[in-house]
Amino acid sequence: MKCTGEEAIAVAQGMILSREDMGFPTYRQQGLLIARGYPLATMMNQIYSNAEDPIKGRQLPIMYSAKDYGFFTISGNLGTQVPQAVGWAMASAYKGDDKIAISWIGDGATAEGDFHNALTFASVYRAPVILNVVNNQWAISSFMGIAGGLDTTFAAKAIGYGLPALRVDGNDFLAVWAATQWAEERARTNQGATVIELFTYRGAPHSTSDDPSRYRPGDEAEKWPLGDPIERLKQHLIVLGEWSDDQQVEAEKDAVEQVRAAGKESEAIGTLGQSRPSVKTMFEEVYATEDWRLIEQRREVGV
Ligand SMILES: Cc1ncc(C[n+]2csc(CCOP(=O)(O)OP(=O)(O)O)c2C)c(N)n1
Ligand SMILES: [Mg+2]
């Protein structure tokens, strides 16, 4: 799963919130981990399900989980992260903590009941949470209109629940930053939840097993008028005199080298099937007290 075209969202928002806050992401907010310095090789180890997979083969490859990085385990069941984020935020408020939660959901998944239940609870309990809708206009091959994004905006849906909402150009790093800062202050000072619709475009296929040329024009991404968020931030910084084309070339080269080095480190541990988490780990860390059936099964396997 790539986040091409949506990079500004997770990166800007991850920089505003702290690691003590909790993020409830989808598979398109890997930028949150990368911007916070989570090791690229560890992400790759999970993708390869090798012996160093931090999830020990228990999750789909890109469904990361990193508590220390404020990154809640991604769920394969779309939408569940939104009520979880609201519940986490309510718990934080009950404890008198000043930690806040932030969640992301795709345009398509807002059609799930979970999203609407979460908005009710966020509003009624004034939960300290930021609820993002990442409208990248596609849900695999379904255009966002199928999820109700043409008759109204995703931001406007918040109004019916009594929640304030902002609709932001999600490809404008600084706009994402400013909107999130406003929502963060509201949550932090117990003024309640904010819904942010981030209007963007899914630049890449849904996943590596998807072929978007079957359902949308091949050049749609290039024609997207709001443009590539990285290119836009680069241009802005160059105009301000804070950055140059040469620095950009260097930064990109450095990024590619970092990815290559991490790839080598991870491949040395093993690609898919070459090395794997020990079978023993299958029986661990699920129950506080091991169930008798598990003990029996573990004996049968002989680990
Ligand atoms: C409850 C549920 N229904 C369906 C799926 C299958 N599925 C996985 S991703 C996806 C599309 C999601 O689109 P969107 O919410 O717009 O997020 P995006 O992929 O565009 O970031 C679907 C239908 C799922 N994982 N969970
Ligand atoms: Mg989408």
CSV table of C-alpha atoms and ligand atoms in Angstrom, one decimal:
chain,number,residue,atom,x,y,z
A,1,MET,CA,0.0,0.0,0.0
A,2,LYS,CA,1.5,3.3,-1.0
A,3,CYS,CA,0.6,6.9,0.1
A,4,THR,CA,1.8,8.5,-3.1
A,5,GLY,CA,0.2,12.0,-3.4
A,6,GLU,CA,-1.0,11.9,0.3
A,7,GLU,CA,2.4,12.3,1.9
A,8,ALA,CA,1.7,15.7,3.4
A,9,ILE,CA,-1.1,14.4,5.6
A,10,ALA,CA,0.5,11.9,7.9
A,11,VAL,CA,3.9,13.8,7.9
A,12,ALA,CA,2.5,17.2,8.9
A,13,GLN,CA,0.0,15.8,11.4
A,14,GLY,CA,2.5,13.5,12.9
A,15,MET,CA,4.8,16.5,13.5
A,16,ILE,CA,2.1,18.4,15.4
A,17,LEU,CA,1.0,15.6,17.7
A,18,SER,CA,3.4,14.0,20.2
A,19,ARG,CA,4.3,10.3,20.5
A,20,GLU,CA,2.4,10.3,23.8
A,21,ASP,CA,-0.8,11.0,21.9
A,22,MET,CA,-2.3,8.1,20.1
A,23,GLY,CA,-2.7,7.8,16.4
A,24,PHE,CA,-5.3,5.4,14.9
A,25,PRO,CA,-4.1,5.2,11.3
A,26,THR,CA,-5.1,3.3,8.2
A,27,TYR,CA,-2.5,1.7,5.9
A,28,ARG,CA,-2.0,5.0,4.2
A,29,GLN,CA,-0.4,6.8,7.1
A,30,GLN,CA,3.0,5.0,7.1
A,31,GLY,CA,4.4,8.6,6.9
A,32,LEU,CA,3.7,8.9,10.6
A,33,LEU,CA,6.2,6.2,11.4
A,34,ILE,CA,8.8,7.3,8.9
A,35,ALA,CA,8.7,11.0,10.0
A,36,ARG,CA,9.1,9.8,13.6
A,37,GLY,CA,12.2,7.8,12.8
A,38,TYR,CA,10.7,4.3,13.1
A,39,PRO,CA,13.4,2.0,11.5
A,40,LEU,CA,12.6,1.4,7.8
A,41,ALA,CA,14.3,-2.0,8.1
A,42,THR,CA,11.7,-3.0,10.8
A,43,MET,CA,8.9,-2.0,8.5
A,44,MET,CA,10.5,-4.2,5.8
A,45,ASN,CA,10.9,-7.1,8.2
A,46,GLN,CA,7.2,-7.0,8.8
A,47,ILE,CA,6.5,-6.9,5.0
A,48,TYR,CA,8.7,-9.9,4.5
A,49,SER,CA,7.3,-11.7,7.6
A,50,ASN,CA,10.9,-12.7,8.4
A,51,ALA,CA,12.4,-13.8,11.7
A,52,GLU,CA,12.6,-10.1,12.9
A,53,ASP,CA,9.0,-9.3,12.0
A,54,PRO,CA,7.9,-7.2,15.0
A,55,ILE,CA,4.4,-8.6,14.7
A,56,LYS,CA,5.7,-12.2,14.5
A,57,GLY,CA,3.6,-13.0,11.4
A,58,ARG,CA,0.3,-12.1,13.1
A,59,GLN,CA,-0.8,-9.3,10.9
A,60,LEU,CA,-1.1,-8.4,7.2
A,61,PRO,CA,2.3,-7.2,6.1
A,62,ILE,CA,1.7,-3.4,6.1
A,63,MET,CA,-0.5,-3.3,9.1
A,64,TYR,CA,2.1,-1.9,11.5
A,65,SER,CA,1.9,-1.4,15.2
A,66,ALA,CA,4.2,0.8,17.2
A,67,LYS,CA,2.9,1.9,20.6
A,68,ASP,CA,6.1,3.9,21.4
A,69,TYR,CA,5.6,5.9,18.3
A,70,GLY,CA,2.0,6.8,19.0
A,71,PHE,CA,0.9,4.4,16.3
A,72,PHE,CA,-2.0,2.1,17.2
A,73,THR,CA,-2.2,-1.3,15.5
A,74,ILE,CA,-3.8,-0.9,12.1
A,75,SER,CA,-6.9,-3.0,11.7
A,76,GLY,CA,-7.8,-4.8,8.5
A,77,ASN,CA,-11.5,-4.1,9.2
A,78,LEU,CA,-12.0,-0.7,7.8
A,79,GLY,CA,-13.5,1.9,10.1
A,80,THR,CA,-12.9,0.3,13.5
A,81,GLN,CA,-10.1,2.7,14.3
A,82,VAL,CA,-12.5,5.7,14.6
A,83,PRO,CA,-14.5,4.5,17.6
A,84,GLN,CA,-11.3,3.1,19.1
A,85,ALA,CA,-9.8,6.6,18.8
A,86,VAL,CA,-12.8,8.2,20.4
A,87,GLY,CA,-12.8,5.6,23.2
A,88,TRP,CA,-9.1,6.2,23.8
A,89,ALA,CA,-9.6,9.9,23.9
A,90,MET,CA,-12.6,9.5,26.4
A,91,ALA,CA,-10.4,7.4,28.6
A,92,SER,CA,-7.7,10.0,28.5
A,93,ALA,CA,-10.2,12.6,29.6
A,94,TYR,CA,-11.5,10.5,32.4
A,95,LYS,CA,-8.0,10.0,33.7
A,96,GLY,CA,-7.5,13.8,33.7
A,97,ASP,CA,-4.7,13.3,31.2
A,98,ASP,CA,-3.9,15.9,28.5
A,99,LYS,CA,-3.1,13.3,25.9
A,100,ILE,CA,-5.3,13.3,22.8
A,101,ALA,CA,-6.1,10.9,20.0
A,102,ILE,CA,-6.2,11.3,16.3
A,103,SER,CA,-7.7,9.0,13.7
A,104,TRP,CA,-7.8,8.7,9.9
A,105,ILE,CA,-10.4,7.1,7.7
A,106,GLY,CA,-10.7,6.9,3.9
A,107,ASP,CA,-13.6,8.4,2.0
A,108,GLY,CA,-15.0,4.9,1.2
A,109,ALA,CA,-14.9,3.7,4.7
A,110,THR,CA,-17.0,6.6,6.0
A,111,ALA,CA,-19.9,4.7,4.7
A,112,GLU,CA,-19.3,2.2,7.5
A,113,GLY,CA,-21.6,2.5,10.6
A,114,ASP,CA,-18.5,2.7,12.8
A,115,PHE,CA,-17.7,6.2,11.5
A,116,HIS,CA,-21.1,7.5,12.4
A,117,ASN,CA,-21.2,5.8,15.8
A,118,ALA,CA,-17.8,7.4,16.6
A,119,LEU,CA,-19.0,10.9,15.6
A,120,THR,CA,-22.0,10.6,18.0
A,121,PHE,CA,-19.8,9.5,20.9
A,122,ALA,CA,-17.1,12.1,20.1
A,123,SER,CA,-19.8,14.9,20.1
A,124,VAL,CA,-21.8,13.7,23.2
A,125,TYR,CA,-18.7,13.0,25.3
A,126,ARG,CA,-16.7,16.0,24.0
A,127,ALA,CA,-13.8,13.6,23.4
A,128,PRO,CA,-10.4,15.1,22.9
A,129,VAL,CA,-9.8,13.7,19.4
A,130,ILE,CA,-9.1,14.8,15.9
A,131,LEU,CA,-11.1,12.8,13.3
A,132,ASN,CA,-9.6,13.0,9.8
A,133,VAL,CA,-11.3,11.9,6.6
A,134,VAL,CA,-8.7,11.3,3.9
A,135,ASN,CA,-10.7,11.9,0.8
A,136,ASN,CA,-8.4,10.6,-1.9
A,137,GLN,CA,-11.4,10.2,-4.2
A,138,TRP,CA,-11.1,6.5,-4.6
A,139,ALA,CA,-12.0,3.4,-2.6
A,140,ILE,CA,-10.3,0.7,-4.6
A,141,SER,CA,-12.3,1.1,-7.8
A,142,SER,CA,-15.3,3.0,-6.3
A,143,PHE,CA,-15.3,6.8,-6.9
A,144,MET,CA,-16.0,8.7,-3.7
A,145,GLY,CA,-19.5,9.6,-4.9
A,146,ILE,CA,-20.5,6.0,-4.1
A,147,ALA,CA,-19.8,6.8,-0.4
A,148,GLY,CA,-21.9,9.9,-0.6
A,149,GLY,CA,-19.1,12.4,-1.4
A,150,LEU,CA,-20.9,14.1,-4.3
A,151,ASP,CA,-24.2,15.1,-2.6
A,152,THR,CA,-22.4,16.8,0.2
A,153,THR,CA,-18.8,17.0,1.4
A,154,PHE,CA,-17.4,14.6,4.0
A,155,ALA,CA,-16.6,17.6,6.2
A,156,ALA,CA,-20.3,18.6,6.1
A,157,LYS,CA,-21.4,15.3,7.5
A,158,ALA,CA,-19.9,16.4,10.9
A,159,ILE,CA,-22.4,19.2,11.2
A,160,GLY,CA,-25.3,16.8,11.8
A,161,TYR,CA,-23.4,15.4,14.8
A,162,GLY,CA,-22.8,18.9,16.3
A,163,LEU,CA,-19.1,18.8,15.5
A,164,PRO,CA,-17.0,21.5,13.9
A,165,ALA,CA,-15.3,20.6,10.6
A,166,LEU,CA,-12.7,21.9,8.3
A,167,ARG,CA,-12.2,21.0,4.6
A,168,VAL,CA,-8.6,21.3,3.7
A,169,ASP,CA,-6.4,21.0,0.7
A,170,GLY,CA,-4.6,17.8,1.8
A,171,ASN,CA,-1.8,18.4,-0.7
A,172,ASP,CA,-0.8,21.6,0.9
A,173,PHE,CA,1.6,20.7,3.7
A,174,LEU,CA,1.2,24.1,5.5
A,175,ALA,CA,-2.6,24.0,5.2
A,176,VAL,CA,-2.7,20.5,6.8
A,177,TRP,CA,-0.4,21.8,9.5
A,178,ALA,CA,-2.5,24.9,10.3
A,179,ALA,CA,-5.8,23.0,10.4
A,180,THR,CA,-4.3,20.3,12.6
A,181,GLN,CA,-2.8,22.8,15.0
A,182,TRP,CA,-6.2,24.4,15.4
A,183,ALA,CA,-7.9,21.0,16.0
A,184,GLU,CA,-5.1,20.0,18.4
A,185,GLU,CA,-5.5,23.0,20.5
A,186,ARG,CA,-9.3,22.4,20.7
A,187,ALA,CA,-8.7,18.8,21.8
A,188,ARG,CA,-5.9,19.7,24.2
A,189,THR,CA,-8.0,22.3,26.0
A,190,ASN,CA,-11.0,20.1,26.3
A,191,GLN,CA,-13.1,22.0,23.7
A,192,GLY,CA,-13.9,18.7,22.0
A,193,ALA,CA,-13.5,16.9,18.7
A,194,THR,CA,-12.9,18.3,15.3
A,195,VAL,CA,-13.5,16.6,11.9
A,196,ILE,CA,-11.0,17.4,9.2
A,197,GLU,CA,-11.6,16.4,5.6
A,198,LEU,CA,-8.3,16.3,3.7
A,199,PHE,CA,-9.0,16.6,0.0
A,200,THR,CA,-6.4,14.7,-1.9
A,201,TYR,CA,-5.8,12.2,-4.7
A,202,ARG,CA,-4.6,8.6,-4.5
A,203,GLY,CA,-1.7,8.8,-6.9
A,204,ALA,CA,-0.8,5.1,-7.0
A,205,PRO,CA,-2.9,1.9,-7.4
A,206,HIS,CA,-4.9,0.9,-4.3
A,207,SER,CA,-2.3,-1.7,-3.6
A,208,THR,CA,0.3,-3.7,-5.6
A,209,SER,CA,-2.5,-6.1,-6.6
A,210,ASP,CA,-4.7,-3.4,-8.2
A,211,ASP,CA,-4.7,-2.1,-11.8
A,212,PRO,CA,-6.3,1.3,-11.8
A,213,SER,CA,-6.2,1.6,-15.6
A,214,ARG,CA,-9.3,-0.6,-15.6
A,215,TYR,CA,-11.5,2.0,-13.9
A,216,ARG,CA,-9.9,5.5,-14.2
A,217,PRO,CA,-8.0,7.4,-16.8
A,218,GLY,CA,-4.3,6.6,-16.8
A,219,ASP,CA,-3.3,10.3,-16.7
A,220,GLU,CA,-5.8,11.4,-14.0
A,221,ALA,CA,-3.0,11.8,-11.4
A,222,GLU,CA,-1.0,14.2,-13.6
A,223,LYS,CA,-4.2,16.2,-14.3
A,224,TRP,CA,-5.1,16.5,-10.7
A,225,PRO,CA,-5.1,20.3,-10.3
A,226,LEU,CA,-4.0,20.4,-6.7
A,227,GLY,CA,-0.6,18.9,-7.6
A,228,ASP,CA,2.0,16.8,-5.9
A,229,PRO,CA,2.4,17.8,-2.2
A,230,ILE,CA,6.2,17.3,-2.1
A,231,GLU,CA,6.7,19.4,-5.2
A,232,ARG,CA,4.5,22.1,-3.9
A,233,LEU,CA,6.3,22.3,-0.5
A,234,LYS,CA,9.6,22.3,-2.4
A,235,GLN,CA,8.5,25.2,-4.6
A,236,HIS,CA,7.2,27.2,-1.6
A,237,LEU,CA,10.4,26.8,0.3
A,238,ILE,CA,12.5,27.8,-2.7
A,239,VAL,CA,10.5,31.0,-3.2
A,240,LEU,CA,11.0,31.7,0.5
A,241,GLY,CA,14.8,31.2,0.0
A,242,GLU,CA,14.8,28.4,2.5
A,243,TRP,CA,15.6,25.6,0.1
A,244,SER,CA,17.1,24.9,-3.4
A,245,ASP,CA,16.8,22.5,-6.2
A,246,ASP,CA,20.3,21.2,-5.4
A,247,GLN,CA,19.2,20.5,-1.8
A,248,GLN,CA,16.2,18.7,-3.0
A,249,VAL,CA,18.2,16.5,-5.3
A,250,GLU,CA,20.6,15.7,-2.4
A,251,ALA,CA,17.6,15.0,0.0
A,252,GLU,CA,16.0,12.6,-2.5
A,253,LYS,CA,19.3,10.8,-3.1
A,254,ASP,CA,19.8,10.5,0.6
A,255,ALA,CA,16.2,9.1,1.0
A,256,VAL,CA,16.8,6.5,-1.8
A,257,GLU,CA,20.1,5.5,-0.1
A,258,GLN,CA,18.4,5.0,3.2
A,259,VAL,CA,15.7,2.8,1.7
A,260,ARG,CA,18.3,0.7,-0.2
A,261,ALA,CA,20.4,0.3,3.0
A,262,ALA,CA,17.3,-0.7,5.0
A,263,GLY,CA,16.3,-3.1,2.2
A,264,LYS,CA,19.7,-4.8,2.3
A,265,GLU,CA,19.5,-5.0,6.1
A,266,SER,CA,16.1,-6.6,6.0
A,267,GLU,CA,16.9,-9.0,3.0
A,268,ALA,CA,19.9,-10.2,5.0
A,269,ILE,CA,17.5,-11.4,7.7
A,270,GLY,CA,15.3,-13.0,5.0
A,271,THR,CA,12.7,-12.3,2.4
A,272,LEU,CA,9.3,-14.0,2.5
A,273,GLY,CA,9.7,-17.7,3.5
A,274,GLN,CA,13.5,-17.5,3.8
A,275,SER,CA,13.3,-16.9,7.5
A,276,ARG,CA,10.2,-16.7,9.7
A,277,PRO,CA,9.2,-16.0,13.3
A,278,SER,CA,9.7,-19.0,15.5
A,279,VAL,CA,6.6,-21.2,15.7
A,280,LYS,CA,6.7,-20.9,19.5
A,281,THR,CA,5.7,-17.2,19.4
A,282,MET,CA,2.3,-18.4,18.0
A,283,PHE,CA,1.4,-19.5,21.5
A,284,GLU,CA,2.7,-16.4,23.3
A,285,GLU,CA,1.5,-12.9,24.2
A,286,VAL,CA,-2.2,-13.5,23.6
A,287,TYR,CA,-3.6,-14.7,26.9
A,288,ALA,CA,-2.4,-13.5,30.4
A,289,THR,CA,-2.9,-17.0,31.6
A,290,GLU,CA,-2.3,-19.7,29.0
A,291,ASP,CA,-5.5,-21.6,28.1
A,292,TRP,CA,-5.3,-25.4,28.6
A,293,ARG,CA,-6.0,-25.9,24.8
A,294,LEU,CA,-3.1,-23.8,23.9
A,295,ILE,CA,-0.8,-25.7,26.3
A,296,GLU,CA,-2.0,-29.0,24.6
A,297,GLN,CA,-1.5,-27.6,21.1
A,298,ARG,CA,1.9,-26.3,22.0
A,299,ARG,CA,2.9,-29.8,23.2
A,300,GLU,CA,1.5,-31.3,20.0
A,301,VAL,CA,3.7,-29.0,18.0
A,302,GLY,CA,6.6,-29.8,20.3
A,303,VAL,CA,7.8,-26.2,21.0
B,1,LIG,C1,-15.1,-3.6,6.7
B,1,LIG,C2,-14.3,-3.8,5.5
B,1,LIG,N1,-14.9,-3.8,4.3
B,1,LIG,C3,-14.2,-3.9,3.1
B,1,LIG,C4,-12.8,-4.0,3.2
B,1,LIG,C5,-12.0,-4.2,1.9
B,1,LIG,N2,-11.3,-3.0,1.5
B,1,LIG,C6,-10.0,-2.8,1.9
B,1,LIG,S1,-9.5,-1.3,1.5
B,1,LIG,C7,-11.0,-0.8,0.8
B,1,LIG,C8,-11.2,0.5,0.2
B,1,LIG,C9,-11.1,1.6,1.2
B,1,LIG,O1,-11.2,2.9,0.6
B,1,LIG,P1,-11.0,4.2,1.4
B,1,LIG,O2,-11.8,4.1,2.7
B,1,LIG,O3,-11.4,5.3,0.5
B,1,LIG,O4,-9.5,4.2,1.7
B,1,LIG,P2,-8.2,4.3,0.7
B,1,LIG,O5,-7.9,2.9,0.4
B,1,LIG,O6,-8.7,5.1,-0.4
B,1,LIG,O7,-7.2,5.0,1.5
B,1,LIG,C10,-11.9,-1.9,0.9
B,1,LIG,C11,-13.3,-1.9,0.4
B,1,LIG,C12,-12.2,-4.1,4.4
B,1,LIG,N3,-10.9,-4.2,4.6
B,1,LIG,N4,-12.9,-3.9,5.6
B,2,MG,MG,-10.2,6.5,-0.6
